[in-house]
Amino acid sequence: MKFKTIEWKNDCVRILDQRRLPQEVRYLVCRDASSIAQAIRTMAIRGAPAIGVAAAMGIAFAAKKNLFLPPQAFLKSFEKICDKMRKTRPTAVNLFWAINRMKGIFNESSLDVKKMGVRLEKEALKIYSEDIEINRKIGEHGKDLIKNGSGILTHCNAGALATAGYGTALGVLYAAWAEGKRFHVYVDETRPMLQGARLTAWELRQTKIPITVLTDNMAGWLMSQQKINMVIVGADRIARNGDTANKIGTYGLAVLSKYHHIPFYVAAPMSTIDLTVASGRDIPIEERDIKEVTHFRGYPVTPKGVKAYNPAFDVTPYSLIHTIITEKGLIRKPFHKNLKKCL
Ligand code: MRU
């Protein structure tokens, strides 16, 4: 890919502003942790692994700026920034996972404040580069599931834009394509934020993979016409039993897939698995501003004052998922046993 979703520079963190895609390729230059938190909250950067990386970079960035503080004040400022990051978005567990990794470094008591900045920066960069490696492994493990000549449906964006690079669900497609497999990708538009139409389509257009964009309500009809042979999506949080939170609309696709006997795959790093939650019922689902539903790019699409509902994610029950593709390999049912074994 020619673009970088996020990039650490010495004096700033550069974030590709995904709100402007596909019309404009513009980078946000974040010079403090608050602007990185703001970029996550407002979805300038989005996608579970990418927001984890951004939070880690924000924490390291803030710590480096605060090194001159006395130890107690430094500790307080560190806690404050972790808290700020934690409050940005509630569903993707990768965010909390990355914050915990940064806290782990902080809690290494042997480190003095002076060395702390360097270690935190190193850890954030490690989270970044590991994520790319992990995605490549996901691709390697998943590519054999893709059959030549197939029609593949994906929802939202689980590609390079949603990660440090390469992508999870799209990473599987990239790996299969690189091996010479040929297939067609159907891209759900993904209302209300259009991550499919704007982002997945933009990302895939930079490759030779052929795509067709659909509105979300077309998937069932396409399946009934035997155009879809598999569905592959990313994940924001996978519970102990395999229930999977992902972009709103994923659950509906999984139900449709079951009805049409189409395998439904989830591709995600192990950091998306949250063994502390027993089932999807315990996954917090973000509700966003209803203006994302009632308005389209600032223009009202509903009568003034109507009520709207805007959950950003839904939960697909484990029973509808065929296989979870991770960097450790393919995880099959029973998920409640096999997820634990892999972690
Ligand atoms: O609201 P978003 O755009 O952050 O939602 C993103 C998704 O739902 C992705 O499918 C998920 O994070 C996986 S990204 C590899």
mmCIF file of C-alpha atoms and ligand atoms in Angstrom:
data_model
loop_
_atom_site.group_PDB
_atom_site.id
_atom_site.type_symbol
_atom_site.label_atom_id
_atom_site.label_comp_id
_atom_site.label_asym_id
_atom_site.label_seq_id
_atom_site.Cartn_x
_atom_site.Cartn_y
_atom_site.Cartn_z
ATOM 1 C CA MET A 1 0.000 0.000 0.000
ATOM 2 C CA LYS A 2 1.237 3.453 -0.826
ATOM 3 C CA PHE A 3 -0.337 5.102 2.207
ATOM 4 C CA LYS A 4 0.403 4.898 5.899
ATOM 5 C CA THR A 5 -2.608 4.808 8.209
ATOM 6 C CA ILE A 6 -0.582 6.152 11.111
ATOM 7 C CA GLU A 7 3.024 7.123 11.477
ATOM 8 C CA TRP A 8 5.218 8.091 14.412
ATOM 9 C CA LYS A 9 7.516 11.029 13.758
ATOM 10 C CA ASN A 10 9.835 12.555 16.320
ATOM 11 C CA ASP A 11 7.765 15.652 16.910
ATOM 12 C CA CYS A 12 4.291 14.437 15.896
ATOM 13 C CA VAL A 13 2.062 11.495 15.026
ATOM 14 C CA ARG A 14 0.683 11.619 11.484
ATOM 15 C CA ILE A 15 -2.756 10.136 11.008
ATOM 16 C CA LEU A 16 -4.431 9.655 7.632
ATOM 17 C CA ASP A 17 -7.742 11.450 8.106
ATOM 18 C CA GLN A 18 -10.240 8.772 7.075
ATOM 19 C CA ARG A 19 -13.194 11.142 7.391
ATOM 20 C CA ARG A 20 -12.002 12.833 4.207
ATOM 21 C CA LEU A 21 -11.557 9.692 2.129
ATOM 22 C CA PRO A 22 -12.034 9.011 -0.710
ATOM 23 C CA GLN A 23 -12.194 12.646 -1.833
ATOM 24 C CA GLU A 24 -9.016 13.819 -0.162
ATOM 25 C CA VAL A 25 -5.858 12.200 1.139
ATOM 26 C CA ARG A 26 -4.963 14.449 4.007
ATOM 27 C CA TYR A 27 -2.909 13.746 7.120
ATOM 28 C CA LEU A 28 -3.682 15.076 10.572
ATOM 29 C CA VAL A 29 -0.564 16.192 12.344
ATOM 30 C CA CYS A 30 -1.070 15.457 16.041
ATOM 31 C CA ARG A 31 1.351 17.199 18.341
ATOM 32 C CA ASP A 32 -0.233 16.119 21.618
ATOM 33 C CA ALA A 33 -2.073 13.155 23.057
ATOM 34 C CA SER A 34 -5.379 15.023 23.261
ATOM 35 C CA SER A 35 -5.484 15.490 19.518
ATOM 36 C CA ILE A 36 -4.785 11.776 19.041
ATOM 37 C CA ALA A 37 -7.642 10.949 21.421
ATOM 38 C CA GLN A 38 -9.828 13.340 19.468
ATOM 39 C CA ALA A 39 -8.834 11.638 16.185
ATOM 40 C CA ILE A 40 -9.939 8.284 17.618
ATOM 41 C CA ARG A 41 -13.211 9.660 19.009
ATOM 42 C CA THR A 42 -14.164 11.390 15.782
ATOM 43 C CA MET A 43 -13.103 8.408 13.657
ATOM 44 C CA ALA A 44 -10.344 10.180 11.761
ATOM 45 C CA ILE A 45 -8.632 6.912 12.612
ATOM 46 C CA ARG A 46 -10.785 3.858 13.183
ATOM 47 C CA GLY A 47 -10.722 0.080 13.096
ATOM 48 C CA ALA A 48 -9.909 -1.969 16.185
ATOM 49 C CA PRO A 49 -6.149 -2.554 15.742
ATOM 50 C CA ALA A 50 -5.521 0.969 14.393
ATOM 51 C CA ILE A 51 -7.105 2.667 17.378
ATOM 52 C CA GLY A 52 -4.991 0.491 19.692
ATOM 53 C CA VAL A 53 -1.847 1.624 17.890
ATOM 54 C CA ALA A 54 -2.972 5.278 17.962
ATOM 55 C CA ALA A 55 -3.689 5.149 21.702
ATOM 56 C CA ALA A 56 -0.289 3.583 22.407
ATOM 57 C CA MET A 57 1.451 6.276 20.361
ATOM 58 C CA GLY A 58 -0.576 8.977 22.131
ATOM 59 C CA ILE A 59 0.437 7.659 25.542
ATOM 60 C CA ALA A 60 4.119 7.461 24.574
ATOM 61 C CA PHE A 61 3.973 10.907 23.044
ATOM 62 C CA ALA A 62 2.453 12.454 26.167
ATOM 63 C CA ALA A 63 4.903 10.686 28.473
ATOM 64 C CA LYS A 64 7.878 11.965 26.499
ATOM 65 C CA LYS A 65 6.578 15.495 26.789
ATOM 66 C CA ASN A 66 6.094 15.176 30.542
ATOM 67 C CA LEU A 67 9.487 13.771 31.498
ATOM 68 C CA PHE A 68 10.482 17.014 33.194
ATOM 69 C CA LEU A 69 7.722 16.548 35.805
ATOM 70 C CA PRO A 70 8.536 15.294 39.310
ATOM 71 C CA PRO A 71 7.772 11.506 39.633
ATOM 72 C CA GLN A 72 4.396 11.915 41.374
ATOM 73 C CA ALA A 73 3.140 14.467 38.867
ATOM 74 C CA PHE A 74 4.467 12.304 36.028
ATOM 75 C CA LEU A 75 2.525 9.316 37.379
ATOM 76 C CA LYS A 76 -0.630 11.412 37.606
ATOM 77 C CA SER A 77 -0.296 12.720 34.075
ATOM 78 C CA PHE A 78 0.311 9.183 32.774
ATOM 79 C CA GLU A 79 -2.845 7.887 34.467
ATOM 80 C CA LYS A 80 -4.796 10.839 33.120
ATOM 81 C CA ILE A 81 -3.811 10.254 29.528
ATOM 82 C CA CYS A 82 -4.506 6.498 29.767
ATOM 83 C CA ASP A 83 -7.927 7.397 31.071
ATOM 84 C CA LYS A 84 -8.538 9.844 28.265
ATOM 85 C CA MET A 85 -7.653 7.189 25.684
ATOM 86 C CA ARG A 86 -9.843 4.622 27.435
ATOM 87 C CA LYS A 87 -12.851 6.916 27.102
ATOM 88 C CA THR A 88 -12.557 7.427 23.353
ATOM 89 C CA ARG A 89 -14.447 4.364 22.111
ATOM 90 C CA PRO A 90 -15.870 1.496 24.168
ATOM 91 C CA THR A 91 -16.277 -1.565 21.939
ATOM 92 C CA ALA A 92 -12.968 -2.517 20.311
ATOM 93 C CA VAL A 93 -10.956 -4.301 22.969
ATOM 94 C CA ASN A 94 -7.673 -3.689 21.137
ATOM 95 C CA LEU A 95 -7.783 -0.144 22.503
ATOM 96 C CA PHE A 96 -7.794 -1.364 26.116
ATOM 97 C CA TRP A 97 -5.303 -4.100 25.296
ATOM 98 C CA ALA A 98 -2.837 -1.526 23.929
ATOM 99 C CA ILE A 99 -3.339 0.800 26.913
ATOM 100 C CA ASN A 100 -2.638 -2.137 29.243
ATOM 101 C CA ARG A 101 0.540 -2.954 27.388
ATOM 102 C CA MET A 102 1.728 0.614 27.826
ATOM 103 C CA LYS A 103 0.783 0.479 31.507
ATOM 104 C CA GLY A 104 2.781 -2.724 31.841
ATOM 105 C CA ILE A 105 5.912 -0.886 30.735
ATOM 106 C CA PHE A 106 5.128 1.966 33.090
ATOM 107 C CA ASN A 107 4.751 -0.412 35.999
ATOM 108 C CA GLU A 108 8.181 -1.968 35.487
ATOM 109 C CA SER A 109 9.445 -0.493 38.727
ATOM 110 C CA SER A 110 13.092 -0.745 37.708
ATOM 111 C CA LEU A 111 12.640 2.016 35.159
ATOM 112 C CA ASP A 112 13.336 5.570 36.155
ATOM 113 C CA VAL A 113 11.365 8.458 34.701
ATOM 114 C CA LYS A 114 14.199 9.442 32.384
ATOM 115 C CA LYS A 115 14.289 6.046 30.710
ATOM 116 C CA MET A 116 10.514 5.759 30.701
ATOM 117 C CA GLY A 117 9.971 7.973 27.642
ATOM 118 C CA VAL A 118 12.302 5.870 25.514
ATOM 119 C CA ARG A 119 10.755 2.587 26.684
ATOM 120 C CA LEU A 120 7.195 3.786 26.083
ATOM 121 C CA GLU A 121 8.084 5.006 22.611
ATOM 122 C CA LYS A 122 9.737 1.669 21.883
ATOM 123 C CA GLU A 123 6.670 -0.217 23.077
ATOM 124 C CA ALA A 124 4.275 1.865 20.966
ATOM 125 C CA LEU A 125 6.431 1.249 17.897
ATOM 126 C CA LYS A 126 6.551 -2.444 18.750
ATOM 127 C CA ILE A 127 2.757 -2.604 18.929
ATOM 128 C CA TYR A 128 2.711 -0.916 15.515
ATOM 129 C CA SER A 129 5.180 -3.224 13.784
ATOM 130 C CA GLU A 130 3.845 -6.360 15.460
ATOM 131 C CA ASP A 131 0.397 -5.521 14.144
ATOM 132 C CA ILE A 132 1.615 -5.538 10.542
ATOM 133 C CA GLU A 133 3.395 -8.872 11.095
ATOM 134 C CA ILE A 134 0.305 -10.342 12.757
ATOM 135 C CA ASN A 135 -1.871 -9.287 9.839
ATOM 136 C CA ARG A 136 0.484 -10.943 7.385
ATOM 137 C CA LYS A 137 0.243 -14.154 9.393
ATOM 138 C CA ILE A 138 -3.561 -13.908 9.427
ATOM 139 C CA GLY A 139 -3.358 -13.588 5.647
ATOM 140 C CA GLU A 140 -1.131 -16.658 5.356
ATOM 141 C CA HIS A 141 -3.436 -18.752 7.536
ATOM 142 C CA GLY A 142 -6.587 -17.599 5.798
ATOM 143 C CA LYS A 143 -5.600 -17.541 2.141
ATOM 144 C CA ASP A 144 -6.342 -21.235 1.496
ATOM 145 C CA LEU A 145 -9.982 -20.663 2.417
ATOM 146 C CA ILE A 146 -10.345 -18.556 -0.714
ATOM 147 C CA LYS A 147 -11.349 -20.434 -3.811
ATOM 148 C CA ASN A 148 -10.444 -19.356 -7.297
ATOM 149 C CA GLY A 149 -13.327 -17.694 -9.088
ATOM 150 C CA SER A 150 -15.327 -17.015 -5.939
ATOM 151 C CA GLY A 151 -17.473 -14.047 -4.969
ATOM 152 C CA ILE A 152 -16.513 -12.716 -1.535
ATOM 153 C CA LEU A 153 -18.565 -10.314 0.517
ATOM 154 C CA THR A 154 -17.017 -8.049 3.134
ATOM 155 C CA HIS A 155 -18.515 -5.452 5.464
ATOM 156 C CA CYS A 156 -17.040 -2.237 6.864
ATOM 157 C CA ASN A 157 -13.267 -1.880 6.484
ATOM 158 C CA ALA A 158 -10.920 -4.448 7.963
ATOM 159 C CA GLY A 159 -7.959 -3.557 5.798
ATOM 160 C CA ALA A 160 -4.740 -1.574 5.969
ATOM 161 C CA LEU A 161 -6.773 1.480 6.956
ATOM 162 C CA ALA A 162 -8.145 -0.290 10.034
ATOM 163 C CA THR A 163 -4.770 -1.553 11.228
ATOM 164 C CA ALA A 164 -1.132 -0.513 11.298
ATOM 165 C CA GLY A 165 -1.005 -1.938 7.784
ATOM 166 C CA TYR A 166 -2.119 -4.825 5.514
ATOM 167 C CA GLY A 167 -5.371 -5.612 7.324
ATOM 168 C CA THR A 168 -7.143 -8.619 8.795
ATOM 169 C CA ALA A 169 -10.097 -9.654 6.605
ATOM 170 C CA LEU A 170 -8.632 -7.778 3.635
ATOM 171 C CA GLY A 171 -5.203 -9.164 4.547
ATOM 172 C CA VAL A 172 -6.572 -12.640 3.809
ATOM 173 C CA LEU A 173 -7.696 -11.399 0.400
ATOM 174 C CA TYR A 174 -4.335 -9.735 -0.296
ATOM 175 C CA ALA A 175 -2.450 -12.923 0.578
ATOM 176 C CA ALA A 176 -4.691 -15.067 -1.646
ATOM 177 C CA TRP A 177 -4.425 -12.595 -4.526
ATOM 178 C CA ALA A 178 -0.622 -12.452 -4.216
ATOM 179 C CA GLU A 179 -0.593 -16.226 -4.572
ATOM 180 C CA GLY A 180 -2.425 -16.000 -7.876
ATOM 181 C CA LYS A 181 -5.988 -16.724 -6.752
ATOM 182 C CA ARG A 182 -8.577 -14.728 -8.658
ATOM 183 C CA PHE A 183 -11.911 -13.674 -7.148
ATOM 184 C CA HIS A 184 -14.401 -10.807 -6.989
ATOM 185 C CA VAL A 185 -15.025 -8.758 -3.856
ATOM 186 C CA TYR A 186 -18.456 -7.366 -3.041
ATOM 187 C CA VAL A 187 -18.130 -4.420 -0.685
ATOM 188 C CA ASP A 188 -21.040 -3.517 1.577
ATOM 189 C CA GLU A 189 -21.408 0.237 1.716
ATOM 190 C CA THR A 190 -21.777 0.044 5.541
ATOM 191 C CA ARG A 191 -24.225 2.681 6.642
ATOM 192 C CA PRO A 192 -24.138 5.093 8.326
ATOM 193 C CA MET A 193 -20.425 5.946 8.120
ATOM 194 C CA LEU A 194 -19.779 4.240 4.771
ATOM 195 C CA GLN A 195 -16.537 2.541 5.741
ATOM 196 C CA GLY A 196 -17.147 0.037 2.932
ATOM 197 C CA ALA A 197 -18.050 2.448 0.136
ATOM 198 C CA ARG A 198 -15.504 5.089 1.119
ATOM 199 C CA LEU A 199 -12.621 3.174 2.668
ATOM 200 C CA THR A 200 -12.625 -0.475 1.566
ATOM 201 C CA ALA A 201 -13.382 0.553 -2.007
ATOM 202 C CA TRP A 202 -10.586 3.180 -1.892
ATOM 203 C CA GLU A 203 -8.122 0.700 -0.441
ATOM 204 C CA LEU A 204 -8.997 -2.126 -2.844
ATOM 205 C CA ARG A 205 -8.862 0.216 -5.837
ATOM 206 C CA GLN A 206 -5.147 0.536 -5.157
ATOM 207 C CA THR A 207 -4.818 -3.151 -6.001
ATOM 208 C CA LYS A 208 -5.976 -5.094 -9.037
ATOM 209 C CA ILE A 209 -8.658 -6.955 -7.071
ATOM 210 C CA PRO A 210 -12.008 -6.385 -8.823
ATOM 211 C CA ILE A 211 -14.748 -4.945 -6.624
ATOM 212 C CA THR A 212 -18.426 -4.091 -6.698
ATOM 213 C CA VAL A 213 -19.945 -1.813 -4.055
ATOM 214 C CA LEU A 214 -23.424 -2.667 -2.721
ATOM 215 C CA THR A 215 -25.818 -0.911 -0.439
ATOM 216 C CA ASP A 216 -26.252 -2.947 2.743
ATOM 217 C CA ASN A 217 -29.744 -4.095 1.861
ATOM 218 C CA MET A 218 -28.580 -5.885 -1.317
ATOM 219 C CA ALA A 219 -26.597 -8.702 0.265
ATOM 220 C CA GLY A 220 -29.502 -11.150 0.667
ATOM 221 C CA TRP A 221 -30.585 -10.804 -2.926
ATOM 222 C CA LEU A 222 -27.028 -11.306 -4.171
ATOM 223 C CA MET A 223 -26.670 -14.414 -2.051
ATOM 224 C CA SER A 224 -29.900 -15.800 -3.458
ATOM 225 C CA GLN A 225 -28.436 -15.306 -6.941
ATOM 226 C CA GLN A 226 -25.421 -17.485 -5.973
ATOM 227 C CA LYS A 227 -23.025 -14.589 -6.427
ATOM 228 C CA ILE A 228 -21.499 -14.929 -2.967
ATOM 229 C CA ASN A 229 -19.422 -17.948 -1.947
ATOM 230 C CA MET A 230 -18.070 -16.660 1.327
ATOM 231 C CA VAL A 231 -18.318 -13.728 3.720
ATOM 232 C CA ILE A 232 -15.279 -12.431 5.565
ATOM 233 C CA VAL A 233 -15.268 -9.649 8.148
ATOM 234 C CA GLY A 234 -13.043 -8.261 10.895
ATOM 235 C CA ALA A 235 -13.894 -7.997 14.587
ATOM 236 C CA ASP A 236 -13.853 -5.451 17.377
ATOM 237 C CA ARG A 237 -14.162 -7.866 20.277
ATOM 238 C CA ILE A 238 -14.554 -11.617 20.471
ATOM 239 C CA ALA A 239 -16.011 -13.024 23.678
ATOM 240 C CA ARG A 240 -14.901 -16.268 25.366
ATOM 241 C CA ASN A 241 -17.630 -18.256 23.607
ATOM 242 C CA GLY A 242 -16.799 -16.833 20.168
ATOM 243 C CA ASP A 243 -19.621 -14.265 19.987
ATOM 244 C CA THR A 244 -18.180 -11.455 17.890
ATOM 245 C CA ALA A 245 -18.817 -7.717 17.965
ATOM 246 C CA ASN A 246 -18.198 -6.018 14.647
ATOM 247 C CA LYS A 247 -19.630 -3.145 12.627
ATOM 248 C CA ILE A 248 -23.404 -2.808 12.724
ATOM 249 C CA GLY A 249 -24.881 -4.939 9.967
ATOM 250 C CA THR A 250 -22.481 -7.851 10.472
ATOM 251 C CA TYR A 251 -25.066 -9.864 12.411
ATOM 252 C CA GLY A 252 -27.627 -9.507 9.630
ATOM 253 C CA LEU A 253 -25.077 -10.751 7.102
ATOM 254 C CA ALA A 254 -24.285 -13.759 9.277
ATOM 255 C CA VAL A 255 -27.976 -14.677 9.501
ATOM 256 C CA LEU A 256 -28.315 -14.340 5.735
ATOM 257 C CA SER A 257 -25.195 -16.465 5.236
ATOM 258 C CA LYS A 258 -26.630 -19.226 7.397
ATOM 259 C CA TYR A 259 -29.874 -19.242 5.426
ATOM 260 C CA HIS A 260 -27.994 -19.450 2.141
ATOM 261 C CA HIS A 261 -25.417 -22.001 3.394
ATOM 262 C CA ILE A 262 -22.520 -19.607 2.817
ATOM 263 C CA PRO A 263 -19.518 -19.852 5.185
ATOM 264 C CA PHE A 264 -19.081 -16.806 7.385
ATOM 265 C CA TYR A 265 -15.486 -16.079 8.478
ATOM 266 C CA VAL A 266 -14.071 -13.660 11.040
ATOM 267 C CA ALA A 267 -10.429 -12.563 10.747
ATOM 268 C CA ALA A 268 -8.842 -10.946 13.790
ATOM 269 C CA PRO A 269 -5.655 -10.780 15.836
ATOM 270 C CA MET A 270 -5.534 -12.573 19.195
ATOM 271 C CA SER A 271 -5.593 -9.118 20.840
ATOM 272 C CA THR A 272 -9.255 -8.876 19.778
ATOM 273 C CA ILE A 273 -10.164 -11.894 21.917
ATOM 274 C CA ASP A 274 -11.411 -10.871 25.328
ATOM 275 C CA LEU A 275 -11.545 -13.851 27.662
ATOM 276 C CA THR A 276 -12.872 -11.612 30.445
ATOM 277 C CA VAL A 277 -16.255 -11.460 28.748
ATOM 278 C CA ALA A 278 -18.231 -14.690 28.702
ATOM 279 C CA SER A 279 -20.523 -13.875 25.798
ATOM 280 C CA GLY A 280 -21.588 -11.114 23.464
ATOM 281 C CA ARG A 281 -24.112 -9.936 26.049
ATOM 282 C CA ASP A 282 -21.222 -8.492 28.060
ATOM 283 C CA ILE A 283 -19.652 -6.536 25.211
ATOM 284 C CA PRO A 284 -20.341 -2.793 25.493
ATOM 285 C CA ILE A 285 -21.841 -1.493 22.275
ATOM 286 C CA GLU A 286 -21.008 2.071 21.334
ATOM 287 C CA GLU A 287 -23.949 4.298 20.488
ATOM 288 C CA ARG A 288 -23.007 7.272 18.399
ATOM 289 C CA ASP A 289 -24.637 10.604 17.615
ATOM 290 C CA ILE A 290 -27.963 10.080 15.812
ATOM 291 C CA LYS A 291 -26.930 12.791 13.376
ATOM 292 C CA GLU A 292 -24.837 10.132 11.649
ATOM 293 C CA VAL A 293 -28.178 8.530 10.729
ATOM 294 C CA THR A 294 -30.415 11.544 10.269
ATOM 295 C CA HIS A 295 -27.862 13.477 8.238
ATOM 296 C CA PHE A 296 -25.584 12.660 5.352
ATOM 297 C CA ARG A 297 -22.430 14.738 5.243
ATOM 298 C CA GLY A 298 -24.200 17.583 6.992
ATOM 299 C CA TYR A 299 -27.458 17.385 5.000
ATOM 300 C CA PRO A 300 -30.627 16.151 6.695
ATOM 301 C CA VAL A 301 -32.072 12.961 5.152
ATOM 302 C CA THR A 302 -34.972 12.633 7.598
ATOM 303 C CA PRO A 303 -37.669 15.086 8.658
ATOM 304 C CA LYS A 304 -36.429 17.423 11.355
ATOM 305 C CA GLY A 305 -36.717 16.081 14.880
ATOM 306 C CA VAL A 306 -37.315 12.375 14.139
ATOM 307 C CA LYS A 307 -35.886 9.829 16.534
ATOM 308 C CA ALA A 308 -33.055 7.655 15.324
ATOM 309 C CA TYR A 309 -30.964 4.806 16.671
ATOM 310 C CA ASN A 310 -27.264 4.536 16.024
ATOM 311 C CA PRO A 311 -25.466 1.554 17.547
ATOM 312 C CA ALA A 312 -22.036 1.390 15.892
ATOM 313 C CA PHE A 313 -21.656 -2.370 16.363
ATOM 314 C CA ASP A 314 -23.674 -5.546 16.727
ATOM 315 C CA VAL A 315 -22.878 -9.016 18.008
ATOM 316 C CA THR A 316 -22.839 -12.100 15.812
ATOM 317 C CA PRO A 317 -23.529 -15.235 17.851
ATOM 318 C CA TYR A 318 -20.758 -17.825 17.690
ATOM 319 C CA SER A 319 -23.119 -20.384 16.180
ATOM 320 C CA LEU A 320 -23.225 -18.374 12.934
ATOM 321 C CA ILE A 321 -19.435 -18.184 12.580
ATOM 322 C CA HIS A 322 -17.678 -20.889 10.590
ATOM 323 C CA THR A 323 -14.037 -20.202 11.560
ATOM 324 C CA ILE A 324 -12.021 -17.448 13.229
ATOM 325 C CA ILE A 325 -8.792 -16.692 11.362
ATOM 326 C CA THR A 326 -5.979 -15.481 13.629
ATOM 327 C CA GLU A 327 -2.205 -15.144 13.517
ATOM 328 C CA LYS A 328 -2.019 -18.413 15.438
ATOM 329 C CA GLY A 329 -4.018 -20.271 12.829
ATOM 330 C CA LEU A 330 -7.628 -21.171 12.080
ATOM 331 C CA ILE A 331 -9.782 -21.479 15.160
ATOM 332 C CA ARG A 332 -12.738 -23.818 14.750
ATOM 333 C CA LYS A 333 -15.628 -24.738 16.990
ATOM 334 C CA PRO A 334 -16.063 -25.276 19.825
ATOM 335 C CA PHE A 335 -14.782 -21.745 20.221
ATOM 336 C CA HIS A 336 -15.128 -21.692 24.001
ATOM 337 C CA LYS A 337 -12.465 -24.418 24.185
ATOM 338 C CA ASN A 338 -10.284 -23.536 21.225
ATOM 339 C CA LEU A 339 -9.974 -19.779 21.802
ATOM 340 C CA LYS A 340 -8.633 -20.384 25.287
ATOM 341 C CA LYS A 341 -6.137 -22.953 24.022
ATOM 342 C CA CYS A 342 -4.668 -20.457 21.554
ATOM 343 C CA LEU A 343 -4.168 -17.538 23.920
HETATM 344 O O1 MRU B 1 -16.422 2.062 13.721
HETATM 345 P P1 MRU B 1 -15.200 1.499 13.076
HETATM 346 O O2 MRU B 1 -14.992 1.968 11.687
HETATM 347 O O3 MRU B 1 -13.978 1.655 13.953
HETATM 348 O O4 MRU B 1 -15.484 -0.069 12.990
HETATM 349 C C1 MRU B 1 -14.513 -0.905 12.456
HETATM 350 C C2 MRU B 1 -14.944 -2.301 12.333
HETATM 351 O O5 MRU B 1 -16.020 -2.682 12.731
HETATM 352 C C3 MRU B 1 -13.947 -3.275 11.772
HETATM 353 O O6 MRU B 1 -14.582 -4.295 11.081
HETATM 354 C C4 MRU B 1 -13.145 -3.874 12.925
HETATM 355 O O7 MRU B 1 -12.620 -2.888 13.735
HETATM 356 C C5 MRU B 1 -12.049 -4.744 12.458
HETATM 357 S S1 MRU B 1 -10.715 -3.837 11.774
HETATM 358 C C6 MRU B 1 -9.462 -4.884 11.368
#
